[in-house]
PDB file of C-alpha atoms in Angstrom:
ATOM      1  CA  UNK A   1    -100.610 -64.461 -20.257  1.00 59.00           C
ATOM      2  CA  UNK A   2    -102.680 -62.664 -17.784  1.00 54.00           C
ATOM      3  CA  UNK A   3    -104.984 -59.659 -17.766  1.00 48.00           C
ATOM      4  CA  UNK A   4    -103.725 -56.325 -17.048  1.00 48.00           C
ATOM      5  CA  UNK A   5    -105.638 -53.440 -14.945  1.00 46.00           C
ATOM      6  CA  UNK A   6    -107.964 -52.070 -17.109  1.00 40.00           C
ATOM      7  CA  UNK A   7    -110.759 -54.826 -18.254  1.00 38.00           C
ATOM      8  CA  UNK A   8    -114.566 -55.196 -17.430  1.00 35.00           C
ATOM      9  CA  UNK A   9    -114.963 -55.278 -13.684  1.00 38.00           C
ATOM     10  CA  UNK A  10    -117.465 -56.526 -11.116  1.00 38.00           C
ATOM     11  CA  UNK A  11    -119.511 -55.056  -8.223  1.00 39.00           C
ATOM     12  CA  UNK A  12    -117.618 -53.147  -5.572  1.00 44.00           C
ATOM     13  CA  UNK A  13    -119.458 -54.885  -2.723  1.00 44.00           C
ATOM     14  CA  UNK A  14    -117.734 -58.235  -4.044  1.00 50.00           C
ATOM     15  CA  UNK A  15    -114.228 -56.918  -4.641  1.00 62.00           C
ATOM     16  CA  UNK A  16    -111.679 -58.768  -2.146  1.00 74.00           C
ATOM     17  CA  UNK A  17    -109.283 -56.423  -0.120  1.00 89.00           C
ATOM     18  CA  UNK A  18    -105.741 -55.994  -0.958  1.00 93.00           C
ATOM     19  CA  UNK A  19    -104.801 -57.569   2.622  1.00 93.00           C
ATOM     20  CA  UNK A  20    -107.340 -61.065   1.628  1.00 92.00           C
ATOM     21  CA  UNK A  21    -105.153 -61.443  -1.671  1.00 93.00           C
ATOM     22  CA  UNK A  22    -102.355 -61.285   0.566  1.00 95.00           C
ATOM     23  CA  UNK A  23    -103.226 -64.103   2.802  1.00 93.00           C
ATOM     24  CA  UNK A  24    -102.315 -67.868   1.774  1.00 94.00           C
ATOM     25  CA  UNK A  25    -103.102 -71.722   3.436  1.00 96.00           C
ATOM     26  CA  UNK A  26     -99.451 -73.006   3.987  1.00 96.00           C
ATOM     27  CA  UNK A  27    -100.086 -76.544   3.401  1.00 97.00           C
ATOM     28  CA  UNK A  28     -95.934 -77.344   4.111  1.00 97.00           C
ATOM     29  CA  UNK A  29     -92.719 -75.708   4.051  1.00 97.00           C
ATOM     30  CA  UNK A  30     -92.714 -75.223   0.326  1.00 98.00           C
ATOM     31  CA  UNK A  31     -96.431 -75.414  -0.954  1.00 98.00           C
ATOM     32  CA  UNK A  32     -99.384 -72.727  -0.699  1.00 98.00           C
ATOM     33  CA  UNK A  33    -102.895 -72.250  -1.575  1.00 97.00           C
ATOM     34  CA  UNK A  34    -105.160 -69.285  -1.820  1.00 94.00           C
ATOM     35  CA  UNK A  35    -108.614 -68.939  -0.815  1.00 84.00           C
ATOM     36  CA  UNK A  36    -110.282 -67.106  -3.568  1.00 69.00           C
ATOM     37  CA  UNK A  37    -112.984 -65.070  -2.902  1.00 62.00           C
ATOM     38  CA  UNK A  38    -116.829 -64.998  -4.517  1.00 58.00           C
ATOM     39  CA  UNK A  39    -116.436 -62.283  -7.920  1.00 61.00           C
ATOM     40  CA  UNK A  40    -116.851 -61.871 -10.973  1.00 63.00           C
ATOM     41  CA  UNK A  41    -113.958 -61.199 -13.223  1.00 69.00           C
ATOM     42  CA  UNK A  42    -112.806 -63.086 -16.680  1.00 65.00           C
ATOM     43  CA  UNK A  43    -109.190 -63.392 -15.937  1.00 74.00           C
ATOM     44  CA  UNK A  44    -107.199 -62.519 -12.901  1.00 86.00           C
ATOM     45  CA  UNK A  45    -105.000 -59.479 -12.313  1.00 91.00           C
ATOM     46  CA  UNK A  46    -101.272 -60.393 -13.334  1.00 93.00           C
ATOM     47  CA  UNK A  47    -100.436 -57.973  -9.977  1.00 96.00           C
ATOM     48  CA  UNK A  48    -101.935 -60.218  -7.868  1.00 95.00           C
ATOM     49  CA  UNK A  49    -100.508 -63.967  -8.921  1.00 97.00           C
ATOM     50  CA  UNK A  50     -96.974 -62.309  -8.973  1.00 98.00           C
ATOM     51  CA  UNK A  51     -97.655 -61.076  -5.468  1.00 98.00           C
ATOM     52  CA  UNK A  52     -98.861 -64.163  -3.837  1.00 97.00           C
ATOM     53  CA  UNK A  53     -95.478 -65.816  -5.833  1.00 98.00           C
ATOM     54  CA  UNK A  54     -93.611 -63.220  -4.470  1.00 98.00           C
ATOM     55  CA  UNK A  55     -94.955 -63.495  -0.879  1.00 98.00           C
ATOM     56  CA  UNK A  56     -94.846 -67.873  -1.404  1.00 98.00           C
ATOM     57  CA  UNK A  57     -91.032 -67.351  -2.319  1.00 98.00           C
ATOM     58  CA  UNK A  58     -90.368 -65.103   0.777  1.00 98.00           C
ATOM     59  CA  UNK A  59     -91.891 -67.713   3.105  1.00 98.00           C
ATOM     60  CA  UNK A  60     -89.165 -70.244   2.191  1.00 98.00           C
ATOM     61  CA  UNK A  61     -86.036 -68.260   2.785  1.00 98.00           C
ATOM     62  CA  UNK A  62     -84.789 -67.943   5.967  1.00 95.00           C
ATOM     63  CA  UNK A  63     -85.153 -64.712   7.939  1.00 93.00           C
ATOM     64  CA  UNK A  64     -81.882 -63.189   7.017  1.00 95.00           C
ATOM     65  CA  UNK A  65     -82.739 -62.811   3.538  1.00 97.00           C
ATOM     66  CA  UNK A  66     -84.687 -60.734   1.490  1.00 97.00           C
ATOM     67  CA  UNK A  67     -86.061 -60.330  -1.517  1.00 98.00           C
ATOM     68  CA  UNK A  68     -83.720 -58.395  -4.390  1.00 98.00           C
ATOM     69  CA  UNK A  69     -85.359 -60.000  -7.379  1.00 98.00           C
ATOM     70  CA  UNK A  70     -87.773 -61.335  -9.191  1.00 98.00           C
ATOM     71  CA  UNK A  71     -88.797 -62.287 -12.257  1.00 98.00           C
ATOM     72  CA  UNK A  72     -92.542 -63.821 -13.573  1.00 98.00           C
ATOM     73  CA  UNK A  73     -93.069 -65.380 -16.669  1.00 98.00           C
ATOM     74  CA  UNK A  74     -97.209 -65.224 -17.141  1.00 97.00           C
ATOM     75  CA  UNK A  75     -98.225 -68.356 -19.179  1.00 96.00           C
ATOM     76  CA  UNK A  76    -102.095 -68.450 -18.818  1.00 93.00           C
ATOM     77  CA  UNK A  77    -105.052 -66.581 -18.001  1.00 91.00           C
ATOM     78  CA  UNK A  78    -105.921 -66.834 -14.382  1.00 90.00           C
ATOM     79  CA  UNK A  79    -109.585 -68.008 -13.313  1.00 91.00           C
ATOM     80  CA  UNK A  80    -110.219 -65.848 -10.396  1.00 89.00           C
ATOM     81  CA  UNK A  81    -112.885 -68.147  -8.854  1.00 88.00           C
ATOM     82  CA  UNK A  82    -110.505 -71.035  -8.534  1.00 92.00           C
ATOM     83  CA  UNK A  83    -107.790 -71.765  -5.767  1.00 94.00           C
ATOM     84  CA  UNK A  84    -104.287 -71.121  -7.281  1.00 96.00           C
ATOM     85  CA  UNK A  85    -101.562 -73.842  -5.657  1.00 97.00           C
ATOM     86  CA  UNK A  86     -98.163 -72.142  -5.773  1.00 98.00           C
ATOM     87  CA  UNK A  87     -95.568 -75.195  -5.500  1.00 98.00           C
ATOM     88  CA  UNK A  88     -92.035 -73.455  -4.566  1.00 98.00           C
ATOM     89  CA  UNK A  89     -88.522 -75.309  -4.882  1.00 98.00           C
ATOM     90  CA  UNK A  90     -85.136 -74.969  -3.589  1.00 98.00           C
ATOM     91  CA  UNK A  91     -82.328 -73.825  -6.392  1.00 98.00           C
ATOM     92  CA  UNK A  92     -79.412 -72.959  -3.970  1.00 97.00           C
ATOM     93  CA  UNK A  93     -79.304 -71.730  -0.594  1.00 97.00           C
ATOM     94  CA  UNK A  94     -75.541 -70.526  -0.600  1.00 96.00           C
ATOM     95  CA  UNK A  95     -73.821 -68.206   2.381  1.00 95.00           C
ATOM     96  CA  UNK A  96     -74.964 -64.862   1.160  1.00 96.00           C
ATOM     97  CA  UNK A  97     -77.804 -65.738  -1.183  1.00 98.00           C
ATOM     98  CA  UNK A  98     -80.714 -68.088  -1.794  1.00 98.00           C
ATOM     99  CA  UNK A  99     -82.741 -68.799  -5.094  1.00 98.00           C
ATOM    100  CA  UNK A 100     -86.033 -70.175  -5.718  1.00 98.00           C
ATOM    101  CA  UNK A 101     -88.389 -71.264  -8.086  1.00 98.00           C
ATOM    102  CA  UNK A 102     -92.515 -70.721  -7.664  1.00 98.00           C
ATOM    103  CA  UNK A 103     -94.894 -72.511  -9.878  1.00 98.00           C
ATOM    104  CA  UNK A 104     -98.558 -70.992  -9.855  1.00 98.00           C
ATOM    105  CA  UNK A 105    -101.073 -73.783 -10.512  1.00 98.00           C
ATOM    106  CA  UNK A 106    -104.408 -74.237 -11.551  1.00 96.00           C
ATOM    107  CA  UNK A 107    -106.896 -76.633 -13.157  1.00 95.00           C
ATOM    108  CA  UNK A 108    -103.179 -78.830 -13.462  1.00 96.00           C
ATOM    109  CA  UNK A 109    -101.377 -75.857 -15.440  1.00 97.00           C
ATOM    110  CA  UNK A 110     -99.111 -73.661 -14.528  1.00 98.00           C
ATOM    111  CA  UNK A 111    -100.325 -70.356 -14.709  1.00 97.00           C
ATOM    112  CA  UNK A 112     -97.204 -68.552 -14.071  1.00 98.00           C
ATOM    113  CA  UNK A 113     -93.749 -69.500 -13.302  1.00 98.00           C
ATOM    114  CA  UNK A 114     -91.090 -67.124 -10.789  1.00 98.00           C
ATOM    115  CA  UNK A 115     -87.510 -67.030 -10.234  1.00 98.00           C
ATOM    116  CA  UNK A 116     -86.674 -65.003  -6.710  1.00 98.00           C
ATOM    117  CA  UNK A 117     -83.388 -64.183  -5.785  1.00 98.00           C
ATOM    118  CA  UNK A 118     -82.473 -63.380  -1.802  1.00 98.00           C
ATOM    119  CA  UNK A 119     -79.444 -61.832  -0.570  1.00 98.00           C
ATOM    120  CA  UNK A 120     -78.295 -61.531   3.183  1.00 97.00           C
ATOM    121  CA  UNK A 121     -77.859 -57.752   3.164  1.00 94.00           C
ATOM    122  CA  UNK A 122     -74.173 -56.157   3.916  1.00 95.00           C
ATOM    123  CA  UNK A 123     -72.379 -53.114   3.136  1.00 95.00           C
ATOM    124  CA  UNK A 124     -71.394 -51.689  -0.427  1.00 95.00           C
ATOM    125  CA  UNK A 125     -71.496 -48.785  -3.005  1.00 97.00           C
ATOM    126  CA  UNK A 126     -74.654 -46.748  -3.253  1.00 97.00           C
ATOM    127  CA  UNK A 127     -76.410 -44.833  -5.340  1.00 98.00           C
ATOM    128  CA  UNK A 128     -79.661 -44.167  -7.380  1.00 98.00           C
ATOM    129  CA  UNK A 129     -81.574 -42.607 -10.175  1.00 97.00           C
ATOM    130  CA  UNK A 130     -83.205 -39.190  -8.141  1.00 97.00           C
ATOM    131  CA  UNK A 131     -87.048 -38.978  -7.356  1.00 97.00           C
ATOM    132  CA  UNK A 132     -88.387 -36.670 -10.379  1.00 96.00           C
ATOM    133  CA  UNK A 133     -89.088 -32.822  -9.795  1.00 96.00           C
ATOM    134  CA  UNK A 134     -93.179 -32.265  -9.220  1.00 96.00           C
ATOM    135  CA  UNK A 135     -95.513 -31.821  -6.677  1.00 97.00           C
ATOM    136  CA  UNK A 136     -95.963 -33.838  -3.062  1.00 97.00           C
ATOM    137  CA  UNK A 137     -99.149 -36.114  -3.185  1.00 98.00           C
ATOM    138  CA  UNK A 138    -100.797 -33.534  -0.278  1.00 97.00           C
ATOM    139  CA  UNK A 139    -100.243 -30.289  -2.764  1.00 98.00           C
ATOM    140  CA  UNK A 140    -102.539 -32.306  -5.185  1.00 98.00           C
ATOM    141  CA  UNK A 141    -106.136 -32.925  -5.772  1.00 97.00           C
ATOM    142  CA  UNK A 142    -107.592 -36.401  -4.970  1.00 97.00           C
ATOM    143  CA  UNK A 143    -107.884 -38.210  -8.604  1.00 97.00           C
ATOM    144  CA  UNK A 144    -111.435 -37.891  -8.099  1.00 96.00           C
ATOM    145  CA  UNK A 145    -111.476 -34.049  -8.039  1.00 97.00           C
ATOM    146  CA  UNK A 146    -108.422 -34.592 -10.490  1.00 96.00           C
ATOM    147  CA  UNK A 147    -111.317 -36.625 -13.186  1.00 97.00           C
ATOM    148  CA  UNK A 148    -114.262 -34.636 -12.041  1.00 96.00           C
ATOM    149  CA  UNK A 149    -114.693 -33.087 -15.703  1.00 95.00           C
ATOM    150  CA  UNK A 150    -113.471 -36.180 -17.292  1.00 96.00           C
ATOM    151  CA  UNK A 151    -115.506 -38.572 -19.836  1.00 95.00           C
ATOM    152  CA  UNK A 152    -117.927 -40.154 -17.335  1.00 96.00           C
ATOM    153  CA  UNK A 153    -116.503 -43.488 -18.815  1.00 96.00           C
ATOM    154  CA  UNK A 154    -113.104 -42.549 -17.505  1.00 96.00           C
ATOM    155  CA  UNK A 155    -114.589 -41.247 -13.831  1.00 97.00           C
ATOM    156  CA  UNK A 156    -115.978 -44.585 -13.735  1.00 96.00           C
ATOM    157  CA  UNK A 157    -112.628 -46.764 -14.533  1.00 95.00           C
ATOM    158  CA  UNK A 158    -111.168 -44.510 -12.053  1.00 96.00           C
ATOM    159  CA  UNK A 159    -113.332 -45.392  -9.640  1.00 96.00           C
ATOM    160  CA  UNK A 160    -113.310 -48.681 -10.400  1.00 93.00           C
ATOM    161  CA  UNK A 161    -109.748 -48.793 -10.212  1.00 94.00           C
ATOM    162  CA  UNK A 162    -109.052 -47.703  -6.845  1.00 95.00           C
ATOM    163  CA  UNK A 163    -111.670 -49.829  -5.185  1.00 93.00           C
ATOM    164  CA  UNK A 164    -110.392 -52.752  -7.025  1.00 89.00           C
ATOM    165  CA  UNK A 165    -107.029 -52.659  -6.014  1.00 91.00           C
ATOM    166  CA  UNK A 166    -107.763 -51.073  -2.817  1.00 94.00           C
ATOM    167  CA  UNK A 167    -105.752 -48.028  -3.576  1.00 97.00           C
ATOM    168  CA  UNK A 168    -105.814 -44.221  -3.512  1.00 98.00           C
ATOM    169  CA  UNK A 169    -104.081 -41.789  -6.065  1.00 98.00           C
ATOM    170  CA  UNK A 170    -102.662 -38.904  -6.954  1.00 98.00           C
ATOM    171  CA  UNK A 171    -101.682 -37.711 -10.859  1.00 98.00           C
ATOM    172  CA  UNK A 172     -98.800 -35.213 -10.956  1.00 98.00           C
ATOM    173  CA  UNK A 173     -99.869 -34.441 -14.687  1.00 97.00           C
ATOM    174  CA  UNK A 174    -102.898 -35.229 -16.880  1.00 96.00           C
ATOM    175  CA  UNK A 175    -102.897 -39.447 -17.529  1.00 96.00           C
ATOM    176  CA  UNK A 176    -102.482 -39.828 -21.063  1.00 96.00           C
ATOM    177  CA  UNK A 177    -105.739 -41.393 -20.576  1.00 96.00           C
ATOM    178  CA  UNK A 178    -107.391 -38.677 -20.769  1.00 96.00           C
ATOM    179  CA  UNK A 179    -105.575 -36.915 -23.601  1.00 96.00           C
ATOM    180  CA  UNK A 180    -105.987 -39.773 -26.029  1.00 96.00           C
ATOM    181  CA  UNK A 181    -109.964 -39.285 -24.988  1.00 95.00           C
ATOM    182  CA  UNK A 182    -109.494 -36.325 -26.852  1.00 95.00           C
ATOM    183  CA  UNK A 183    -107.645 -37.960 -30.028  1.00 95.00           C
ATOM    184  CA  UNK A 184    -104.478 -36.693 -28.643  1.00 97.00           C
ATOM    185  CA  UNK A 185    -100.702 -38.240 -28.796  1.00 97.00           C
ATOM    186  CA  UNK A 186     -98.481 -37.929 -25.866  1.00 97.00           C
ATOM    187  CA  UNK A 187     -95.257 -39.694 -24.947  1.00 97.00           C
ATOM    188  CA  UNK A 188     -94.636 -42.160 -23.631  1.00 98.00           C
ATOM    189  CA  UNK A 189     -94.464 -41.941 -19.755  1.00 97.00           C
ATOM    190  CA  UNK A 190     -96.583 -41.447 -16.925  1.00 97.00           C
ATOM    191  CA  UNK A 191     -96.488 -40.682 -13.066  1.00 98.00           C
ATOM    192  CA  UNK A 192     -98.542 -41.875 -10.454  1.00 98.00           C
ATOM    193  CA  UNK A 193     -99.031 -40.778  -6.280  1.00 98.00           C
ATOM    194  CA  UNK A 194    -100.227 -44.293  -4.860  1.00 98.00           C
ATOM    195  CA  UNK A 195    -101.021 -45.794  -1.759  1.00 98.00           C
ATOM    196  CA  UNK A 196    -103.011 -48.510  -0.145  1.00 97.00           C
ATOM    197  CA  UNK A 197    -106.215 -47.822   1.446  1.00 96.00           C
ATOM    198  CA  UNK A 198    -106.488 -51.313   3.499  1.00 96.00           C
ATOM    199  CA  UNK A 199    -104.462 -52.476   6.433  1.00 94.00           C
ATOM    200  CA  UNK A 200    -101.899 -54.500   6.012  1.00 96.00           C
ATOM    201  CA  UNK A 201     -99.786 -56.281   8.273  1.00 95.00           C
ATOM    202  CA  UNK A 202     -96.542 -54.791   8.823  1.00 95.00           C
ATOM    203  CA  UNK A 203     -94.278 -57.918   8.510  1.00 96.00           C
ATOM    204  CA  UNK A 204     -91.891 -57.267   5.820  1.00 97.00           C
ATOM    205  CA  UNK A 205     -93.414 -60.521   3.700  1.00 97.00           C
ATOM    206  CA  UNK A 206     -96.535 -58.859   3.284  1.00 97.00           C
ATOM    207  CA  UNK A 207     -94.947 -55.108   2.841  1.00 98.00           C
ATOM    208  CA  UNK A 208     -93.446 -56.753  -0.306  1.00 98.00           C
ATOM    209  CA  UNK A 209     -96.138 -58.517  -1.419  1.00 98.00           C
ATOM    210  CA  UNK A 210     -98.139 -55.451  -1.710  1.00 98.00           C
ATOM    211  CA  UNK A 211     -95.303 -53.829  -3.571  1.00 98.00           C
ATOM    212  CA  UNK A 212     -95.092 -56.457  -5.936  1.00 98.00           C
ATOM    213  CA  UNK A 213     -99.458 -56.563  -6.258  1.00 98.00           C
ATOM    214  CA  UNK A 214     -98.783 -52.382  -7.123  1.00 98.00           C
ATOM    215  CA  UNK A 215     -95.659 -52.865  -9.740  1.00 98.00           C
ATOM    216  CA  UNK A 216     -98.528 -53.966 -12.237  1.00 97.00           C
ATOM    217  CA  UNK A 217    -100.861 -50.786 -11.906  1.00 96.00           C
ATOM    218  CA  UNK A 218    -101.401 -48.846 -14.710  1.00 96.00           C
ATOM    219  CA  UNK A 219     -97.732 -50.386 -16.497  1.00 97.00           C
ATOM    220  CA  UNK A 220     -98.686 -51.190 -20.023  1.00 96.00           C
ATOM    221  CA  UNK A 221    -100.898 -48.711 -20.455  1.00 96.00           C
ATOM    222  CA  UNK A 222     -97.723 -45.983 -21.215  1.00 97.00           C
ATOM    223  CA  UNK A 223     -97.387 -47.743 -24.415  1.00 97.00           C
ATOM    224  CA  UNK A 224    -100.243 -46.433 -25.609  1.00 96.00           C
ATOM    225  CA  UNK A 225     -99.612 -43.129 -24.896  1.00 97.00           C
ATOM    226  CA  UNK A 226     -97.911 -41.956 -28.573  1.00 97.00           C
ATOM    227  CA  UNK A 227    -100.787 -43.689 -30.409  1.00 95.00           C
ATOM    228  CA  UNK A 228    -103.667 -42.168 -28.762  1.00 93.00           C
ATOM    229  CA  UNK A 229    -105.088 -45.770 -27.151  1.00 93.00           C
ATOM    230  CA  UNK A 230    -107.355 -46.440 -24.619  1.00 93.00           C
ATOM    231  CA  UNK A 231    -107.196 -49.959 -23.203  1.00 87.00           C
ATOM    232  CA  UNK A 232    -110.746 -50.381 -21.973  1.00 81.00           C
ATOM    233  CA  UNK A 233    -111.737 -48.941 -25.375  1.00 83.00           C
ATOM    234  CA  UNK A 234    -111.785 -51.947 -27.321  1.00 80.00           C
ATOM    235  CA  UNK A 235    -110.145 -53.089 -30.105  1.00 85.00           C
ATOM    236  CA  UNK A 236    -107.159 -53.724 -28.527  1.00 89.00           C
ATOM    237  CA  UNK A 237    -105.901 -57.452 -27.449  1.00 90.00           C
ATOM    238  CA  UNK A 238    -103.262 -56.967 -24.524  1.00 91.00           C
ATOM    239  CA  UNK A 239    -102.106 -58.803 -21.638  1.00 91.00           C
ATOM    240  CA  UNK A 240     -98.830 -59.295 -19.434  1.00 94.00           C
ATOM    241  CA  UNK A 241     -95.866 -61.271 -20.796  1.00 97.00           C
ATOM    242  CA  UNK A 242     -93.357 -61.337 -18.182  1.00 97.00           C
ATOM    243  CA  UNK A 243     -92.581 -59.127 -15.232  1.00 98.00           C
ATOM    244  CA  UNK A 244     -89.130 -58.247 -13.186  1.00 98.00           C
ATOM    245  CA  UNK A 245     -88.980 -56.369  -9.859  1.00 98.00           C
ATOM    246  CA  UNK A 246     -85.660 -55.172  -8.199  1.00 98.00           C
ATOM    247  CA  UNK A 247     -86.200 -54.735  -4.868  1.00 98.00           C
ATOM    248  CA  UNK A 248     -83.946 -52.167  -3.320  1.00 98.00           C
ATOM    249  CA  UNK A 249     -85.375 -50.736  -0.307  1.00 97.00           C
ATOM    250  CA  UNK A 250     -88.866 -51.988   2.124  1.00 96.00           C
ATOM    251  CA  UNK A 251     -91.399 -49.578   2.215  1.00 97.00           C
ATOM    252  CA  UNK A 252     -95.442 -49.280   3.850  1.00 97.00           C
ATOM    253  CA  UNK A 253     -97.596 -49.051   1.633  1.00 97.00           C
ATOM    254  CA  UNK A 254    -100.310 -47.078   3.420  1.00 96.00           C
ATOM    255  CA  UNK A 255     -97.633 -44.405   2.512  1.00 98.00           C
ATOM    256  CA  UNK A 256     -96.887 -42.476  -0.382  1.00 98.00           C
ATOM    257  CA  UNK A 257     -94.840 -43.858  -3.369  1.00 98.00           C
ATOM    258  CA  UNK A 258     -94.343 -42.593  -6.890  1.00 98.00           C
ATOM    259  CA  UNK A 259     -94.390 -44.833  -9.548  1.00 98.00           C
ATOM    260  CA  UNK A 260     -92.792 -43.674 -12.368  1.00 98.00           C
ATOM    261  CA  UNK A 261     -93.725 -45.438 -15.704  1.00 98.00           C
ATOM    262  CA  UNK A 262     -92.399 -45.403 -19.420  1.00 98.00           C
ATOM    263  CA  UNK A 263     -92.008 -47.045 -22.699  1.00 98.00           C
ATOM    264  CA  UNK A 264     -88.916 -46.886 -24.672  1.00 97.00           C
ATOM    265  CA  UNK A 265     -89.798 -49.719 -27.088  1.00 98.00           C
ATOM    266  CA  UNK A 266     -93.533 -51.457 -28.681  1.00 97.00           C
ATOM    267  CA  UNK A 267     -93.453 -53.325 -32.347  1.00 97.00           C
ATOM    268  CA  UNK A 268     -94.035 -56.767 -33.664  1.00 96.00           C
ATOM    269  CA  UNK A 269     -97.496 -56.736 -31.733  1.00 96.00           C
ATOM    270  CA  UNK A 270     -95.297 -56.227 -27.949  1.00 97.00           C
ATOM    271  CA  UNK A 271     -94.733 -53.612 -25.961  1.00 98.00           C
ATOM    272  CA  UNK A 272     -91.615 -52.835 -23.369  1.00 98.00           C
ATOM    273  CA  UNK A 273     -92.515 -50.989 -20.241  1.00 98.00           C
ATOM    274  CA  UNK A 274     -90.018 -50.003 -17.172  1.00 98.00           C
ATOM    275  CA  UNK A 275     -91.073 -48.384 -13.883  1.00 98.00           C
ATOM    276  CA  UNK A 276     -89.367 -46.768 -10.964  1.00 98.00           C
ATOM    277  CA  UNK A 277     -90.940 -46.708  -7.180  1.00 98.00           C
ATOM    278  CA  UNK A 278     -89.558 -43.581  -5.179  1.00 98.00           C
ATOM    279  CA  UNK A 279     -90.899 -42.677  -0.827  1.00 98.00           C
ATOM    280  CA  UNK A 280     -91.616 -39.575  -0.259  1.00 98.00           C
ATOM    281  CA  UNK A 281     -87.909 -39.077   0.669  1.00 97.00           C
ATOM    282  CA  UNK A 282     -86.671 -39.745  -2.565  1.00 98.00           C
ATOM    283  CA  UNK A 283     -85.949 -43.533  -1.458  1.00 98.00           C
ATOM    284  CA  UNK A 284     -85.154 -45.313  -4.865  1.00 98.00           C
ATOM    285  CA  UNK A 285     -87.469 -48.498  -3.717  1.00 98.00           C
ATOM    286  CA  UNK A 286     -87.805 -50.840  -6.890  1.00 98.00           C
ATOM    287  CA  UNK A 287     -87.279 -51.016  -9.932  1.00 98.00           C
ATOM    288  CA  UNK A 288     -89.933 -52.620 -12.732  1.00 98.00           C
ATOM    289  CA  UNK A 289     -89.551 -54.117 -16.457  1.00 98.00           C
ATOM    290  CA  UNK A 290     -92.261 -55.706 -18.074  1.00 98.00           C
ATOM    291  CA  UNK A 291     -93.284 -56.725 -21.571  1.00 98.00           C
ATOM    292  CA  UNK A 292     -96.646 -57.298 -22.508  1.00 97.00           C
ATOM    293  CA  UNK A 293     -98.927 -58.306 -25.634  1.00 95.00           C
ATOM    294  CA  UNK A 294    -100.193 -55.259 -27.052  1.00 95.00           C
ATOM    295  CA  UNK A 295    -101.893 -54.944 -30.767  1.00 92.00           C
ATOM    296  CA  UNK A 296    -104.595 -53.756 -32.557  1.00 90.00           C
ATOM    297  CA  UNK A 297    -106.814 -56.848 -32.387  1.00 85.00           C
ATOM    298  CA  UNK A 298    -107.907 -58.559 -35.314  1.00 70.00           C
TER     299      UNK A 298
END
């Protein structure tokens, strides 16, 4: 199980870039290693070891093929300051698609285990849930004006936030963050603006890494939403469970997306949580389901 985005955080001056988590040692055609950098953090971001999966399983296919699925099972907390080894193996490489397994190591355990699915792309039937009526990200206030007369605990996750994941954003309608500040119930769903505020390379590996590394933002925390919770609050124990990611159509991610979140399910201590990616055209890009931990803790 690994942490979602909302715990204790370090100094922004030792926060790694978006691009850095990115970046892995090949060490052969199917084994990887990252070079962690120097912070402080108790567990690492579930986002981040499904992206570097994500971006291991790409480098294995060949080019023809991309990405149209994955799916993460998170078995153990991360430890941010340690090298993770992601070991990838051939399941079938057939004449339209590819599969492949990727184990995240480390310490000798697998921290989380990924199934990817590639497909050669070709012509078919088409079409998509529609981008959601609101406002364009440039007809709204940076969140920063957006949490200006916020609880100063909630400017400061904010800020923390964005610099952590090296992103910017936008909120179409009050977060239920901030309503629940109040002791207020809303339901469950959320949307976000996002975008990166690093440079990335443009190859389409890294393009879906960072989509993957995004999918995670902010997720579990609609769950919350009809029982007035806060997850930096306290008193809560939650983390991520497993993850899935339909990939449907590439995307930059120093442009505008829209991810928009809900819950349809939580009991028995989990929570179900689904997400949908949209361009500023109204490009269905991916589409997220995840299921994490989330209960009062005891």
């Amino acid at each position: 199980m690994l942490r979602t985005d909302h715990e204790a955080s370090a100094p922004h001056e030792a926060l790694p870039r978006l691009s850095t988590l990115l970046e892995m040692e090949q060490l052969d055609s199917m084994n990887f290693r990252t070079r962690p950098p120097a912070r402080e953090e108790a567990r690492t971001f579930g986002g981040e070891v499904f992206a570097q999966a994500v971006v291991a399983s790409c480098r294995t296919v060949p080019a023809d093929r991309a990405i149209h699925s994955a799916h993460g099972h998170f078995l153990r907390a991360g430890d941010p300051a340690a090298p993770v080894h992601y070991r990838a193996a051939v399941v079938r490489d057939g004449r339209s698609f590819s599969v492949r397994t990727v184990e995240a190591v480390q310490h000798g355990r697998t921290v989380l285990l990924l199934t990817a699915s590639f497909h050669v792309p070709e012509p078919g039937f088409s079409h998509q849930a529609l981008l959601p009526d609101g406002p364009a990200p440039e007809q709204l206030p940076s969140a920063r004006s957006a949490f200006a007369a916020s609880h100063p605990v909630d400017r400061a996750w904010l800020e923390d936030l964005q610099q952590r994941r090296s992103l910017e954003f936008r909120f179409p309608e009050e977060l239920p963050r901030l309503a629940a500040r109040r002791g207020e119930r809303r339901s469950p769903r959320q949307h976000v603006w996002l975008r990166t505020t690093d440079t990335l390379a443009q190859d389409r590996v890294t393009q879906t890494g960072a989509l993957a590394y995004v999918s995670d933002a902010l997720l579990l925390s609609t769950a919350l939403a009809p029982h007035s919770g806060i997850m930096t609050e306290g008193g809560l124990s939650f983390a991520s469970l497993d993850h899935t990611m339909w990939f449907h159509a590439p995307h930059r991610l120093d442009e505008w997306l829209l991810y928009e979140q809900e819950s349809d399910w939580a009991g028995g201590g989990r929570a179900l949580c689904q997400g949908r990616m949209y361009d500023l055209e109204g490009r269905l890009l991916a589409t997220v389901a995840q299921e994490g931990l989330l209960r009062p803790s005891t």
